[in-house]
Short mmCIF file of C-alpha atoms in Angstrom, two decimals:
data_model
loop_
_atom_site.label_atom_id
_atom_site.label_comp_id
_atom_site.label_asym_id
_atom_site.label_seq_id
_atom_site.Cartn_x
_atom_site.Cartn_y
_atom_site.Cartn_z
CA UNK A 1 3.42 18.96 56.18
CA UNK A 2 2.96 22.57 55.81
CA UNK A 3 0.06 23.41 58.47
CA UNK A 4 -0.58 26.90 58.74
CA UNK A 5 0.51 28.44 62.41
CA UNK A 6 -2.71 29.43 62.89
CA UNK A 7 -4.08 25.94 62.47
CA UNK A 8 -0.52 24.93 64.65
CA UNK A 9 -1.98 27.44 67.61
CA UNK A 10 -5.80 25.88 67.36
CA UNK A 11 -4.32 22.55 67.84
CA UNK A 12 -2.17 23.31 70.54
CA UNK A 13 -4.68 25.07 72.16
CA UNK A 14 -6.92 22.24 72.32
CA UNK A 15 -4.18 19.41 73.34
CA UNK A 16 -3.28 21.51 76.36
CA UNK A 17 -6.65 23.00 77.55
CA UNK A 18 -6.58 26.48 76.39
CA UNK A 19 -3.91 29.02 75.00
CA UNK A 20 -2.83 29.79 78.70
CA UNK A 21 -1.25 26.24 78.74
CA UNK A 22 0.96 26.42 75.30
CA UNK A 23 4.32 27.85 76.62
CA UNK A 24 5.05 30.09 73.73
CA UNK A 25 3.29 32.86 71.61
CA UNK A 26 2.24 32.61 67.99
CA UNK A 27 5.04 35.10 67.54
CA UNK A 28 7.34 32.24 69.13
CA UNK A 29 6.44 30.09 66.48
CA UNK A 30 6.55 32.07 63.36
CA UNK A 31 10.18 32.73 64.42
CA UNK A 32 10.95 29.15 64.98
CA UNK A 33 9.55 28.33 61.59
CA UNK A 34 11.40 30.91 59.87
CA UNK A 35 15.05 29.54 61.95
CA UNK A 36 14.45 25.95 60.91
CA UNK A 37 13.64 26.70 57.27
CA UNK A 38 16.96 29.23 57.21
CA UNK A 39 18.80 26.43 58.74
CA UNK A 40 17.64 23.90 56.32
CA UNK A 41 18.00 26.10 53.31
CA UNK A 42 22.17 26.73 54.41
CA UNK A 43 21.79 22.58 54.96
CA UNK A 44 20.76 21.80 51.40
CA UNK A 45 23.29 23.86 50.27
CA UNK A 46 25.91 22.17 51.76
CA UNK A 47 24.03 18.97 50.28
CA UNK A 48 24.08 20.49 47.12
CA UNK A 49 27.68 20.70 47.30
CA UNK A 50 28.25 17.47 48.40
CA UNK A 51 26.38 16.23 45.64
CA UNK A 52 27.87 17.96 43.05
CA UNK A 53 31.60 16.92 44.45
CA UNK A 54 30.47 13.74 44.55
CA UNK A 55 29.06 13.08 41.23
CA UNK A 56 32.41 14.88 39.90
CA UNK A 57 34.45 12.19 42.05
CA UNK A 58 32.40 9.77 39.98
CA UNK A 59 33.38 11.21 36.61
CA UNK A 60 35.68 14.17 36.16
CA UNK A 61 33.57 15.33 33.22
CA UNK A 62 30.50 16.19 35.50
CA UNK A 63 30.39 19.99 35.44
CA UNK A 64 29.28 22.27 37.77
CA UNK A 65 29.31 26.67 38.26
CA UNK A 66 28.12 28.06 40.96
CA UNK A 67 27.79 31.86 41.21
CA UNK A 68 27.01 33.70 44.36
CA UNK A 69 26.13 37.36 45.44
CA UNK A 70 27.95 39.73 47.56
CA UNK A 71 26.35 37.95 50.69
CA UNK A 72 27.75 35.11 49.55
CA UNK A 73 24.43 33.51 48.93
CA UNK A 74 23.96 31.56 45.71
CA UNK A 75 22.21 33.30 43.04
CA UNK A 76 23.01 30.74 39.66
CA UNK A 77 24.20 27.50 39.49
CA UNK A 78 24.48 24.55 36.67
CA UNK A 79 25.39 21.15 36.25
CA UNK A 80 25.90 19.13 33.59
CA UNK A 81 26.41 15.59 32.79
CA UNK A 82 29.11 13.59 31.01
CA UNK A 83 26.35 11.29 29.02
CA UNK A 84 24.75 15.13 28.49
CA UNK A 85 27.56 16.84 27.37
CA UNK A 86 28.23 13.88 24.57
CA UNK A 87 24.22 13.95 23.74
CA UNK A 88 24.44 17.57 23.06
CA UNK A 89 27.53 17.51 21.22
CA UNK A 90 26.18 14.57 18.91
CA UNK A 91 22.61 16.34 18.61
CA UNK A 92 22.59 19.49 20.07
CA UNK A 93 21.76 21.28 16.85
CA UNK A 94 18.05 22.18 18.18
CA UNK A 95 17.71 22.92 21.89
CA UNK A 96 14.78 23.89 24.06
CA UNK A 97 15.09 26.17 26.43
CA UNK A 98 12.35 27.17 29.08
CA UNK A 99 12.72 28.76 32.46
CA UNK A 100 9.29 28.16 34.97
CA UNK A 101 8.00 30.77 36.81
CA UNK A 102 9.84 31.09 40.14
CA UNK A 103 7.96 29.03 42.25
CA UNK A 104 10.21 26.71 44.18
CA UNK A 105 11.20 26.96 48.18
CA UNK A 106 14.14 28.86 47.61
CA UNK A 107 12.77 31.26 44.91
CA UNK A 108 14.66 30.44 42.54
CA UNK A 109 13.85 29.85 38.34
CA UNK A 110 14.54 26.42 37.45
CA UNK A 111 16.16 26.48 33.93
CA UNK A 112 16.70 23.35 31.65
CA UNK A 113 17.74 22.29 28.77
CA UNK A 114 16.24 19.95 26.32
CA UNK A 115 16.20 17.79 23.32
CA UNK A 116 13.75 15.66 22.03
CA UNK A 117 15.50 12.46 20.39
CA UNK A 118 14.06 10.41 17.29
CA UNK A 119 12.07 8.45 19.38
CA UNK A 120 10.24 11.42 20.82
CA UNK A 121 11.89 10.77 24.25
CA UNK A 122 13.49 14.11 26.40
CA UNK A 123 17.09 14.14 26.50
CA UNK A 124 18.45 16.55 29.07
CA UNK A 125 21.49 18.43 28.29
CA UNK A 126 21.92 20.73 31.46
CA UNK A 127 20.25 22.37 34.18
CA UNK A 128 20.49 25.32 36.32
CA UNK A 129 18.56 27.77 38.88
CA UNK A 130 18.75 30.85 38.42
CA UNK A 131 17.61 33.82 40.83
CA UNK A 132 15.58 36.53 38.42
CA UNK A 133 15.49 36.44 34.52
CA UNK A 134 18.14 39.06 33.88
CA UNK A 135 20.10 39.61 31.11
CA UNK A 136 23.21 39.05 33.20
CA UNK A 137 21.67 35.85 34.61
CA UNK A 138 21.09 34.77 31.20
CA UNK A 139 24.70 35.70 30.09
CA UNK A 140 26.02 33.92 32.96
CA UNK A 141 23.69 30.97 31.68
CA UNK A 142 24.49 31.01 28.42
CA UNK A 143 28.19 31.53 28.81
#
C-alpha cells in the first residue's frame, strides 16, 4: 500500500508512545522509500529482461528492442509476438495507435498497437514504453 509518510510518522508515533521513541526522522524515511523504490525499479528491469529472454527461448520469433540513454537507463522498448506478428501481417492493413498519458511508476508512455478483428474483439500487434512523445521516440517506434 502506498501510505503517505506523514500518515507512516502518525502511526509510528502512536505504536511507540510519542515521536521521541521512533528511532529515525521523517527525513530517514523519505530516503528509505526513495532506495527501495530505486532498487526495485533496477529489479524489474532485470525481470523485464528475463522475461523477454525467456519468452524468446520459447519461440525465436518473439521480438524485442530495447533502447537506452547515455546513463544507460532505458528510455524505449518493444516486444512483439509471434501469433502478433502473423495477425498483423494477415490484417494489419488498419492499425490503431494510441499512446496514454505518462502515468505509470516509472514514467514512462505506454504505447500499443491495435486491431479490431471481424468479431469486434482487440487483437494486439505490439507494444512498447516509451519515455516522452518525441519525434525521435516515435521514429525509433515506428522503425
Amino acid at each position: 500500500m502506498d501510505i503517505p509518510i506523514r500518515q507512516q510518522i502518525r502511526l509510528l508515533e502512536v505504536q511507540v508512545r510519542g515521536i521521541q521513541n521512533i528511532g529515525c526522522t521523517e527525513r530517514d524515511i523519505y530516503n528509505y522509500e526513495r532506495n527501495l523504490k530505486n532498487e526495485m525499479i533496477g529489479h524489474n528491469v532485470e525481470l523485464l529482461y528475463e522475461h523477454f529472454l525467456l519468452e524468446q527461448e520459447k519461440n525465436a520469433c518473439f521480438t524485442y528492442t530495447i533502447k537506452k540513454d547515455e546513463n544507460d537507463r532505458i528510455t524505449y522498448y518493444f516486444w512483439t509476438y509471434a501469433k502478433s506478428r502473423r495477425a498483423y501481417n494477415c490484417f494489419g492493413d488498419v492499425v490503431i495507435f494510441y499512446t496514454t498519458y505518462n502515468n505509470t511508476r516509472y514514467e514512462m508512455i505506454f504505447a500499443p498497437f491495435i486491431r479490431v478483428n471481424n468479431h469486434c474483439q482487440s487483437i494486439i500487434f505490439g507494444c512498447s514504453f516509451l519515455s516522452d512523445e518525441t519525434i525521435d521516440s516515435f521514429l525509433w517506434l515506428f522503425d
